[in-house]
mmCIF file of C-alpha atoms in Angstrom:
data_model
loop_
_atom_site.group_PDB
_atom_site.id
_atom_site.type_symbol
_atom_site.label_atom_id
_atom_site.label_comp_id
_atom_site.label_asym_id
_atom_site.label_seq_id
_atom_site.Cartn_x
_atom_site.Cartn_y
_atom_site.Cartn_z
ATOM 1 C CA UNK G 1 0.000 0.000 0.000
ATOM 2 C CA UNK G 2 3.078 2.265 0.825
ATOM 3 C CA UNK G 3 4.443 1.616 -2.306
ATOM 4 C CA UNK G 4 2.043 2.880 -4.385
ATOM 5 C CA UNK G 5 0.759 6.201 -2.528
ATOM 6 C CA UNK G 6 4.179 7.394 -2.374
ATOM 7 C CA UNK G 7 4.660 6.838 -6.475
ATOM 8 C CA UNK G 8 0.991 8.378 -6.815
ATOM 9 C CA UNK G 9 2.106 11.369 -4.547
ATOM 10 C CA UNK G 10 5.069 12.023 -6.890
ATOM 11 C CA UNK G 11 3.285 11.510 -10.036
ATOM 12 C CA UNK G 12 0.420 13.937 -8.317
ATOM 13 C CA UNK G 13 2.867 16.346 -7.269
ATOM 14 C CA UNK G 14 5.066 16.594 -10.658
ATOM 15 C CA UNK G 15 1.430 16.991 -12.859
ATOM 16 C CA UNK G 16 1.326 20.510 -10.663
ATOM 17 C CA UNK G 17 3.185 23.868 -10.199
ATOM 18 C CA UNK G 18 5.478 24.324 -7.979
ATOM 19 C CA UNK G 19 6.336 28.249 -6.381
ATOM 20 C CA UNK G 20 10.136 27.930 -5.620
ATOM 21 C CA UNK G 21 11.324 30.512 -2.989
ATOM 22 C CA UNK G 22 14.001 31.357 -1.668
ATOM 23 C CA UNK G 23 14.239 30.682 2.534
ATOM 24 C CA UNK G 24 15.245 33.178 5.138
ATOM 25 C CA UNK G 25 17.073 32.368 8.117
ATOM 26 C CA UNK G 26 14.834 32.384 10.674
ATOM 27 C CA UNK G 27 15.909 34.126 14.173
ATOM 28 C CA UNK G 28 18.007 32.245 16.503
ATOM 29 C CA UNK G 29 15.597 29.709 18.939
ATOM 30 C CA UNK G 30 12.846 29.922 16.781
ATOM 31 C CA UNK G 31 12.584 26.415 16.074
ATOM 32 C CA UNK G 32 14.161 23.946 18.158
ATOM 33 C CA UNK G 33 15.532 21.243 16.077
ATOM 34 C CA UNK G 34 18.781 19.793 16.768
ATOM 35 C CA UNK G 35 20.968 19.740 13.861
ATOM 36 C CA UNK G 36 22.224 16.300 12.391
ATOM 37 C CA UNK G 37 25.006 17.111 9.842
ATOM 38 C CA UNK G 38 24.767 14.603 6.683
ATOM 39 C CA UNK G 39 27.994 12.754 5.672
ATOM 40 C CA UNK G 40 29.882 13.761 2.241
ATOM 41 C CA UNK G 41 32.475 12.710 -0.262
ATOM 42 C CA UNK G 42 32.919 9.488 -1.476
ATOM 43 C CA UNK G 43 30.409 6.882 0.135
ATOM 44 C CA UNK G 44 30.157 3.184 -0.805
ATOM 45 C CA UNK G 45 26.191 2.854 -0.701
ATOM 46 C CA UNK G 46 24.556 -0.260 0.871
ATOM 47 C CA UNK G 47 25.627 -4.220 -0.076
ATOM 48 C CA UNK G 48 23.479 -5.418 -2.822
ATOM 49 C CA UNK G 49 20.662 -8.103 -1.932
ATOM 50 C CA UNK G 50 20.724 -11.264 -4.207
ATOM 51 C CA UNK G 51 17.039 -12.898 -5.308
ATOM 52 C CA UNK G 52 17.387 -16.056 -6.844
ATOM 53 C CA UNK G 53 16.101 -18.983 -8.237
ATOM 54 C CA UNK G 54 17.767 -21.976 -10.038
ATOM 55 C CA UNK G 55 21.179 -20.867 -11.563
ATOM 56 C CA UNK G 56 19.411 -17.549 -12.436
ATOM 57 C CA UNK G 57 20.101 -14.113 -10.278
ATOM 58 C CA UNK G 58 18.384 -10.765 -9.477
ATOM 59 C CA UNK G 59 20.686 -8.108 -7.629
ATOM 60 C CA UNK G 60 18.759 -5.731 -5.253
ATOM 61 C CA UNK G 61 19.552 -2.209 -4.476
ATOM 62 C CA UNK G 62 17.250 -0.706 -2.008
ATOM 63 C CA UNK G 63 17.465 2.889 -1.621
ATOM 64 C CA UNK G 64 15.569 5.390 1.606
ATOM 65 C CA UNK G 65 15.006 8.989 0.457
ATOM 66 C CA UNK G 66 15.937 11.627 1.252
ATOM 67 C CA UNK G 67 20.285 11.353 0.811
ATOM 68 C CA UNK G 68 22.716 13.028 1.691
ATOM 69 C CA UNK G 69 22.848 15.512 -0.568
ATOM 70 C CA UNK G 70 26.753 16.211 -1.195
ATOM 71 C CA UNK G 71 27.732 12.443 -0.812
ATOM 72 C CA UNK G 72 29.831 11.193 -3.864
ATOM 73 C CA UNK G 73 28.463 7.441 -4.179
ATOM 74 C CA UNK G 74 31.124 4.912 -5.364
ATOM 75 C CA UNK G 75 29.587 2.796 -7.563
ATOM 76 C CA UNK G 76 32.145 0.403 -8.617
ATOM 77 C CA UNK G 77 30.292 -2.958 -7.349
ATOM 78 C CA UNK G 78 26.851 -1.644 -9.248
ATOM 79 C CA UNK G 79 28.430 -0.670 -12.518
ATOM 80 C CA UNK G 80 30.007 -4.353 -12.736
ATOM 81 C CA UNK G 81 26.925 -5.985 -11.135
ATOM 82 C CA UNK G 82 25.171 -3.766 -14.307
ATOM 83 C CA UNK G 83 27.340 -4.423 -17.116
ATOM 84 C CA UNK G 84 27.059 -8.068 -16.732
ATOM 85 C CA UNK G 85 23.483 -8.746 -16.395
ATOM 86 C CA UNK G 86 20.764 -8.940 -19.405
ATOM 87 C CA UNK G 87 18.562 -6.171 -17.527
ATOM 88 C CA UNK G 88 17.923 -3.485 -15.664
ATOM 89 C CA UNK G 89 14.541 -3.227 -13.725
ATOM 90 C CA UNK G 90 13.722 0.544 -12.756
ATOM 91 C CA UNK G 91 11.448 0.743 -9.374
ATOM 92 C CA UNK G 92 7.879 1.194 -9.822
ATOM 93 C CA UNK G 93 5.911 4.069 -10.589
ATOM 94 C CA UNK G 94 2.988 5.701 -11.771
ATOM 95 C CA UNK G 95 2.062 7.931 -14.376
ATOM 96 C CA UNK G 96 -1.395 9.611 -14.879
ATOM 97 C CA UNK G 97 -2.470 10.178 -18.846
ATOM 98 C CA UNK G 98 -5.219 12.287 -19.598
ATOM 99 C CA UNK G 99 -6.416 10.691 -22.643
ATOM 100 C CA UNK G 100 -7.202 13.898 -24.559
ATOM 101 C CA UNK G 101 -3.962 14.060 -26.522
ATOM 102 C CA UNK G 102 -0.944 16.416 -27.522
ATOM 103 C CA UNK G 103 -2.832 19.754 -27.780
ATOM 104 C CA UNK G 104 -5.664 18.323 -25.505
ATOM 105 C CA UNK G 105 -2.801 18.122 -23.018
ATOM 106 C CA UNK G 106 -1.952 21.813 -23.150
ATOM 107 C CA UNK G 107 -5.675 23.406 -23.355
ATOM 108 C CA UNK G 108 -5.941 21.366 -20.199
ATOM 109 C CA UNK G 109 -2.792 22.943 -18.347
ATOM 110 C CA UNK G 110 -4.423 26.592 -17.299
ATOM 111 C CA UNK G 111 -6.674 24.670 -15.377
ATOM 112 C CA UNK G 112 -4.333 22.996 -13.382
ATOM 113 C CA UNK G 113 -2.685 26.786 -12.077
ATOM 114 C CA UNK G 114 -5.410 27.001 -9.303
ATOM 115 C CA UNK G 115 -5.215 23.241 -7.835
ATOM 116 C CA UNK G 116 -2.876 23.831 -5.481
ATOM 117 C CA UNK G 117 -5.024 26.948 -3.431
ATOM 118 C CA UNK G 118 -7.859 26.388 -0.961
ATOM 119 C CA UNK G 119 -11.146 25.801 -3.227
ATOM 120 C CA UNK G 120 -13.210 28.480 -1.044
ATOM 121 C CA UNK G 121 -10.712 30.923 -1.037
ATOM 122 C CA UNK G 122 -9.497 30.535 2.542
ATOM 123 C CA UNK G 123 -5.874 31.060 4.320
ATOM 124 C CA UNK G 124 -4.222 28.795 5.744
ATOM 125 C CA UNK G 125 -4.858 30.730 9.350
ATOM 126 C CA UNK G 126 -8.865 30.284 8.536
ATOM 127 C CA UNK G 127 -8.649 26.706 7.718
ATOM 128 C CA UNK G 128 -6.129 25.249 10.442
ATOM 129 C CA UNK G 129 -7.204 25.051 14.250
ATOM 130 C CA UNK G 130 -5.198 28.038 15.798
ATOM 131 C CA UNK G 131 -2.260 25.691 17.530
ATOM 132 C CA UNK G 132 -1.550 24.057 14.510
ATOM 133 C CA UNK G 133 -0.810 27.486 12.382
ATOM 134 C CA UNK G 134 1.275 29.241 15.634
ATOM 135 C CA UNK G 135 3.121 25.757 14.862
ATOM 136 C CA UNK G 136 3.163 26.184 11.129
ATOM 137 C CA UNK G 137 4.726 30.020 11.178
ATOM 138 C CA UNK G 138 7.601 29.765 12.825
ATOM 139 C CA UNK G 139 8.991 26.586 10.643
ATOM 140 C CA UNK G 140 7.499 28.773 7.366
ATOM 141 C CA UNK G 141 9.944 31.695 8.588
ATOM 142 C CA UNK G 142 13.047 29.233 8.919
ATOM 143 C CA UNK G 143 12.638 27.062 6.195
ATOM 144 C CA UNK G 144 10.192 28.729 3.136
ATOM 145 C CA UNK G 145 10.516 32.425 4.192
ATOM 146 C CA UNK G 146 8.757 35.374 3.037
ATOM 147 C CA UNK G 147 6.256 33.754 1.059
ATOM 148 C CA UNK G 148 2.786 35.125 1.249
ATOM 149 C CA UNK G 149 1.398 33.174 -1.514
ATOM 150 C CA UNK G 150 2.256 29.937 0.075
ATOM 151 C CA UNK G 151 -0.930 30.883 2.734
ATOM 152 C CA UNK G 152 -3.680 30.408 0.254
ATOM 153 C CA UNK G 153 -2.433 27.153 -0.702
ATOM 154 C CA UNK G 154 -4.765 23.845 0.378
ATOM 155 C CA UNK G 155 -2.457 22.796 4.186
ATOM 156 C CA UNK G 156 -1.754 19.587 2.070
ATOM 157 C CA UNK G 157 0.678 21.282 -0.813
ATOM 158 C CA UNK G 158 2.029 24.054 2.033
ATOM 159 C CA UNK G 159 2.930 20.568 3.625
ATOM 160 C CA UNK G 160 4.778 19.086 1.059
ATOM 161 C CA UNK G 161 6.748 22.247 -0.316
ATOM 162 C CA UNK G 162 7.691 22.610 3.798
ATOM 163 C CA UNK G 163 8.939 19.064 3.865
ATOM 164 C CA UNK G 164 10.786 19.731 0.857
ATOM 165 C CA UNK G 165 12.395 22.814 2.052
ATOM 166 C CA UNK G 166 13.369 21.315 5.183
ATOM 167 C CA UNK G 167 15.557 18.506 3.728
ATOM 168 C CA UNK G 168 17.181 20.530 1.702
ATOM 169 C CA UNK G 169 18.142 22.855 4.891
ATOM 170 C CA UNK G 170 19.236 19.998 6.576
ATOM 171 C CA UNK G 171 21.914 18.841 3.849
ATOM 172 C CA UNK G 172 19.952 16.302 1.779
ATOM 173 C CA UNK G 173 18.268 15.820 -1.468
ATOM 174 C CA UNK G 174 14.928 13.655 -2.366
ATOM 175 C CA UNK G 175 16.563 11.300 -4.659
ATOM 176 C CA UNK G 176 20.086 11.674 -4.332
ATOM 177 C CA UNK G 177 20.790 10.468 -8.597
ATOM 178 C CA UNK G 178 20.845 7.013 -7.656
ATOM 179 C CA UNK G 179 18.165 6.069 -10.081
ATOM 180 C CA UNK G 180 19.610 8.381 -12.620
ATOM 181 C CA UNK G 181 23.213 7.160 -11.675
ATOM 182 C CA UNK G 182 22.006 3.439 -12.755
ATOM 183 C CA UNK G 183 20.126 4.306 -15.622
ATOM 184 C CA UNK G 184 23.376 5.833 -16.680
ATOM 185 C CA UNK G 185 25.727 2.926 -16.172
ATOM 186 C CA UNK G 186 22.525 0.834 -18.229
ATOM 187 C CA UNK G 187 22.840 3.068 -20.857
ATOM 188 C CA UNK G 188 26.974 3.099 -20.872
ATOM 189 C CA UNK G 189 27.153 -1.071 -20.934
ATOM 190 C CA UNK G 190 24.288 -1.358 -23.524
ATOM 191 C CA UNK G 191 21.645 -2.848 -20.916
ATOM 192 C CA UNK G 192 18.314 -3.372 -21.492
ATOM 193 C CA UNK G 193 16.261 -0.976 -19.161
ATOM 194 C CA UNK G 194 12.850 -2.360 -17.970
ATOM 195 C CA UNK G 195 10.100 0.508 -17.053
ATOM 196 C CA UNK G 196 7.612 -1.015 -14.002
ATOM 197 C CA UNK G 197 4.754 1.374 -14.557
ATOM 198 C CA UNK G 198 1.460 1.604 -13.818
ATOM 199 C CA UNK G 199 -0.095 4.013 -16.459
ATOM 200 C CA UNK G 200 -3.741 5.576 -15.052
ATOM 201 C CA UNK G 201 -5.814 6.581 -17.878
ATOM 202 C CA UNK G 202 -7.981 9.348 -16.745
ATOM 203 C CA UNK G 203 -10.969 9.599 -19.292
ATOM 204 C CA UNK G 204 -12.179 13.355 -18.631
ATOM 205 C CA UNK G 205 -9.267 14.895 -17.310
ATOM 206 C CA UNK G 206 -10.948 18.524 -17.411
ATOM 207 C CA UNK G 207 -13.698 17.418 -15.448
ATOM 208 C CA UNK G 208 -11.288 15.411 -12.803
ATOM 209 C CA UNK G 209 -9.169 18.491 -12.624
ATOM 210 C CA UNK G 210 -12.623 20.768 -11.606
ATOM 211 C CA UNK G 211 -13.594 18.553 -8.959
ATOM 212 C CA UNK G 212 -10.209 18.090 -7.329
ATOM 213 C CA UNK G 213 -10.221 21.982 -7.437
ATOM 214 C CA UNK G 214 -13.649 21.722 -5.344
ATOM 215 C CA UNK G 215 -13.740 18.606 -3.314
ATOM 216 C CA UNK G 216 -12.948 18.776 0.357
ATOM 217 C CA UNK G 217 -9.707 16.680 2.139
ATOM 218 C CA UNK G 218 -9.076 15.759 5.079
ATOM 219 C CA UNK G 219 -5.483 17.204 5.331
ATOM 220 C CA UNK G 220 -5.249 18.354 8.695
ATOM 221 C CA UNK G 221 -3.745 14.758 9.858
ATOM 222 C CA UNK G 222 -0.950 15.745 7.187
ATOM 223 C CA UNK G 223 -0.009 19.056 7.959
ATOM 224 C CA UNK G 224 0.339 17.902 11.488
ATOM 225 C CA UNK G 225 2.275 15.029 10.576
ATOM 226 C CA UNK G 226 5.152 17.057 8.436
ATOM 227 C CA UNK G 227 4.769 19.478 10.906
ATOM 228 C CA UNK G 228 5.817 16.545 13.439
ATOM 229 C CA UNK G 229 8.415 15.591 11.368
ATOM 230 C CA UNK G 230 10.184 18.647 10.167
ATOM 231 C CA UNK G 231 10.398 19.913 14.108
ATOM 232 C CA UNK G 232 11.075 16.535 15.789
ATOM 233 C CA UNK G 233 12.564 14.056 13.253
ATOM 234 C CA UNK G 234 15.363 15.700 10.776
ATOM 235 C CA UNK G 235 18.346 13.906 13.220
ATOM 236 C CA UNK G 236 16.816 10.597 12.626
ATOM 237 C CA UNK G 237 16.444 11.147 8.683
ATOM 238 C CA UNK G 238 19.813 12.145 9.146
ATOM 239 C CA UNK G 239 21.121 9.584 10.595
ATOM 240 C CA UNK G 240 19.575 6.540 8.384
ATOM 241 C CA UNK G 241 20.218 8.628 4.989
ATOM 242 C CA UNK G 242 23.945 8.559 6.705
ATOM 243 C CA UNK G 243 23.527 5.012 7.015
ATOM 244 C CA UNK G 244 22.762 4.666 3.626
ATOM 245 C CA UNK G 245 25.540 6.046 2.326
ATOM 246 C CA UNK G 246 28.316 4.390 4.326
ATOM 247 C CA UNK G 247 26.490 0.894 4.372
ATOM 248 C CA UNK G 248 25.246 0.388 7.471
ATOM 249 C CA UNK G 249 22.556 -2.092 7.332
ATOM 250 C CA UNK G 250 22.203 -3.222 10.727
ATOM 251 C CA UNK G 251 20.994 0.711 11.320
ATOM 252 C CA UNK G 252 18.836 0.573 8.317
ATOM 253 C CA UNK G 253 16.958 -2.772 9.431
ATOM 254 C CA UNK G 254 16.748 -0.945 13.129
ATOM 255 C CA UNK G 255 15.526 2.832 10.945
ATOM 256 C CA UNK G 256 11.863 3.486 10.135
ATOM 257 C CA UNK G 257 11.106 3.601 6.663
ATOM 258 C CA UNK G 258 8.224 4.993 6.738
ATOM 259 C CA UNK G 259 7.230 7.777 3.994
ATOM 260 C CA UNK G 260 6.796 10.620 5.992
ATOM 261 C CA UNK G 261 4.164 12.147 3.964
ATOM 262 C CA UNK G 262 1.716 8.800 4.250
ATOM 263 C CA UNK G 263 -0.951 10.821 5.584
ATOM 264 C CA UNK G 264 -1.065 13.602 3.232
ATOM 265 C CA UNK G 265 -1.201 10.805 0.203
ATOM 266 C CA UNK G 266 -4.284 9.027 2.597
ATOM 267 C CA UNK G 267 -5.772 12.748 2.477
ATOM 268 C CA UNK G 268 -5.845 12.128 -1.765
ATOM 269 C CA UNK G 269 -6.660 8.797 -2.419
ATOM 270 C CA UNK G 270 -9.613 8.336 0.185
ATOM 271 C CA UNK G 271 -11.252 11.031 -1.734
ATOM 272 C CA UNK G 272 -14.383 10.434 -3.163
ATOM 273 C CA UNK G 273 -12.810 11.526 -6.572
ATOM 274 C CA UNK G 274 -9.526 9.094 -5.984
ATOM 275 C CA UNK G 275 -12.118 6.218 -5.800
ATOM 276 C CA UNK G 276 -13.996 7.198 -8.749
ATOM 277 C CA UNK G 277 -11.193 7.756 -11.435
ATOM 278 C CA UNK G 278 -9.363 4.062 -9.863
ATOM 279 C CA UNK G 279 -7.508 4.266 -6.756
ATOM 280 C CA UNK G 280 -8.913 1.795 -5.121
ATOM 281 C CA UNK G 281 -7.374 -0.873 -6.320
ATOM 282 C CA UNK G 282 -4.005 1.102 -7.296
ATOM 283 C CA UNK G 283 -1.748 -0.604 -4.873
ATOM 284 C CA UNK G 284 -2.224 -4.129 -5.904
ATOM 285 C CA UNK G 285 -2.125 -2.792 -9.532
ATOM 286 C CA UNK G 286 1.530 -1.288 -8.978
ATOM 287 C CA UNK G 287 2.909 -4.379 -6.605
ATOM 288 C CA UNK G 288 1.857 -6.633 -9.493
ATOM 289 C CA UNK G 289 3.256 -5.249 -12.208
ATOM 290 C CA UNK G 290 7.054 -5.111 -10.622
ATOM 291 C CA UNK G 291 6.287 -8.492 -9.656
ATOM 292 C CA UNK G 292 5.902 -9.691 -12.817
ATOM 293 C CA UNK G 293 8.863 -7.865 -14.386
ATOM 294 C CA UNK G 294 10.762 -9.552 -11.142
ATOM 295 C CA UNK G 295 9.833 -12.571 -12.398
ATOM 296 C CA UNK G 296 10.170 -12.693 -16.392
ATOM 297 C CA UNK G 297 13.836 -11.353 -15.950
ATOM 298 C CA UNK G 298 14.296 -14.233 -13.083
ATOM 299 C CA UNK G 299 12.911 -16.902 -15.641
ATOM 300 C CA UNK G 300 14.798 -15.613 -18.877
ATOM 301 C CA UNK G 301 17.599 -13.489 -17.506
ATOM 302 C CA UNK G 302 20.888 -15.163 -16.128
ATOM 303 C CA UNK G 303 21.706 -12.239 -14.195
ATOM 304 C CA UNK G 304 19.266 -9.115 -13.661
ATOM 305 C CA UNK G 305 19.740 -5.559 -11.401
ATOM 306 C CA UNK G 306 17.012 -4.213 -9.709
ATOM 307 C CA UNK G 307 16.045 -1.346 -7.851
ATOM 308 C CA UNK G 308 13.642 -0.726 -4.889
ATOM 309 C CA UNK G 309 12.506 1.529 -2.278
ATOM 310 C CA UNK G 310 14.631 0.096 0.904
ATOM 311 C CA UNK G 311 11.328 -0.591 2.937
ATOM 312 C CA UNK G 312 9.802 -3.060 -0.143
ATOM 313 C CA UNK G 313 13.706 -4.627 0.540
ATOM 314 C CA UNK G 314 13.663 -5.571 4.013
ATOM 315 C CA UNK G 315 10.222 -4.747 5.274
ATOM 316 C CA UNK G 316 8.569 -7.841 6.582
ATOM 317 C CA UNK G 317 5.477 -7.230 3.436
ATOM 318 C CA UNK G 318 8.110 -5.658 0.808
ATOM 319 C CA UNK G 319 7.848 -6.619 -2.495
ATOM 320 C CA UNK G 320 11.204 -9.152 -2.011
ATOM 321 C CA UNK G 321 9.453 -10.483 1.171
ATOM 322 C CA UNK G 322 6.479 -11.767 -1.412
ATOM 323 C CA UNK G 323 9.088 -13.018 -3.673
ATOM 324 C CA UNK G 324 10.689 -15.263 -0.805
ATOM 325 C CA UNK G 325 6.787 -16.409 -0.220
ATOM 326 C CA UNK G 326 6.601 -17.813 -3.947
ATOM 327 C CA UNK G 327 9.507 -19.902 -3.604
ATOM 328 C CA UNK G 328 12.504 -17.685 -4.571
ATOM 329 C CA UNK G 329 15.780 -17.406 -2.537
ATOM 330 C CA UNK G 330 16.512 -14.005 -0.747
ATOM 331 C CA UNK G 331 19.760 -13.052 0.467
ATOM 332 C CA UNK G 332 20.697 -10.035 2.228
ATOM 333 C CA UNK G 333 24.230 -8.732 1.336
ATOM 334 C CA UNK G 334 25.729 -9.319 4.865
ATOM 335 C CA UNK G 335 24.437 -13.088 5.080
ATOM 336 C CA UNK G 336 26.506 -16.072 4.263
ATOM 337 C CA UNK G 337 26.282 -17.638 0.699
ATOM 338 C CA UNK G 338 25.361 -21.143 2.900
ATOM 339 C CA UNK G 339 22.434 -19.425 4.439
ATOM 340 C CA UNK G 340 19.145 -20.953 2.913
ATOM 341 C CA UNK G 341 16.676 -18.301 2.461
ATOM 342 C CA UNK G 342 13.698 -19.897 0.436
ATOM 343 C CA UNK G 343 10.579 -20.534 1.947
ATOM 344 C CA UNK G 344 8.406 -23.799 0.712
ATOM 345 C CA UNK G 345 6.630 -22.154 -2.713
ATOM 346 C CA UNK G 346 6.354 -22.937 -6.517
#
């Protein structure tokens, strides 16, 4: 289920504009956060995990989000694990096509300028309980600044472009180029790249954009969840994107890798408009179809590279957890090669 909010948060977030500002230091003792300084320079990543089955081998890289942001990651053990496999299976994701083509496509853009602001017209003061904005303005001094715009914005977005501000204050990026570092080293050894999307088709996008523009969410839980996590929670972020970059999977497995922004994705898909364009049944949809790519390059591949979100890696219902279920071997990179991992399966 994790899986596939987060990808349908990104692919939500990316079909809208974004206001970038620039952030002003806020005074001193404003917010009180203790600072967690991110690790840089050349890092070695996390082991790979090895799925098997027969003579035929899947390496795993898991990857948390956010990264440090100026860590240099070696990548000497994925570029050879790369340039001797068959393929290359990206993580999955979602993508949202409004099936009223090319020009279609760009009539429909004006309409999407207003998505992002309160559909009655209301501040972010009118529309929050009173402690949750005195919470809100000191962390939008610190980390967004002087941006009045920002307060007419639904408390989901002002959320989300918080959260993004505050990881980047706190010496980390979103993605860190791994995926684009291994679609690179694909590309560089001639290696078949295989896409795991799940591609929405949204009939009447005009008329989905109009009611998303007036339906009500239940976004409060969110903006008091980032709120939580950009005052209380940087230092742990911190610390597992450190131990991400130097390899430390015993911190990892003990880390929570939970998507901090769960609740504002539950404030979009349990929408009455999320059910009725096909959300309901999005997060099967999504697991399946990496699945299946998991498992054609397991049957026909001798050697494969995959990569995942780190909690579909090691968490107890991650996508390489149901692959140990059906019969494959699973190996994390700090076990022994003698150490049976299948469970009885197909």
């Amino acid at each position: 289920m994790q899986l596939a909010k987060s990808v349908l948060l990104l692919a939500l977030c990316a079909a809208l504009p974004v206001a970038a500002q620039d952030a002003v230091p806020a005074p001193a003792g404003t917010v009180a956060n203790l600072e967690a300084v991110t690790v840089s320079g050349i890092q070695p990543g996390p082991g790979l995990w090895k799925v098997s089955k027969g003579d035929h081998v899947m390496y795993v890289l898991g990857v948390v989000s956010p990264l440090p942001d100026r860590m240099q990651w070696k990548t000497d053990e994925v570029e050879d694990v790369i340039a001797h496999s068959q393929e290359v299976i990206d993580p999955p994701k979602v993508t949202i096509k409004a099936e009223t083509g090319f020009f279609g496509g760009l009539l429909l853009l004006p309409s999407l300028i207003g998505a992002r602001k309160n559909p009655d017209g209301k501040t972010l003061e009118q529309s929050l309980p009173t402690p949750l904005y005195a919470r809100w303005q000191p962390l939008k001094q610190q980390y967004i600044g002087r941006d009045s715009g920002i307060e007419r914005w639904r408390p989901i977005f002002a959320a989300l472009e918080l959260y993004d501000k505050a990881i980047k204050h706190s010496g980390m990026t979103a993605s860190g180029g791994v995926k684009n570092t291994v679609r690179d080293l694909a590309k560089k050894h001639n290696v078949k790249i295989t896409q795991t999307k799940y591609e929405m088709k949204i009939a009447e996008p005009r008329a989905a954009v109009k009611a998303f523009k007036s339906l009500s969410m239940n976004d409060e839980q969110c903006f008091a969840d980032v709120l939580d996590t950009v005052q209380g929670q940087l230092g742990a972020m911190v610390a597992r994107a450190n131990a991400w970059a130097t390899g430390d999977i015993d911190v990892l497995r003990k880390a929570s890798l939970k998507d901090q922004r769960e609740a504002c994705v539950t404030a979009v898909t349990e929408t009455g408009l999320a059910q009725k364009i096909g959300l309901s049944d999005l997060p099967q949809k999504v697991e399946q179809t990496w699945l299946d790519a998991a498992k054609a390059a397991l049957a026909s591949d001798a050697q494969s590279f995959a990569l995942l979100p780190m909690d579909q890696v090691i968490g107890a219902q991650g996508l390489l957890a149901k692959l140990k279920a059906q019969g494959y071997r699973v190996q994390a990179p700090d076990e022994d090669d003698t150490v049976e991992q299948a469970s009885p399966g197909n």
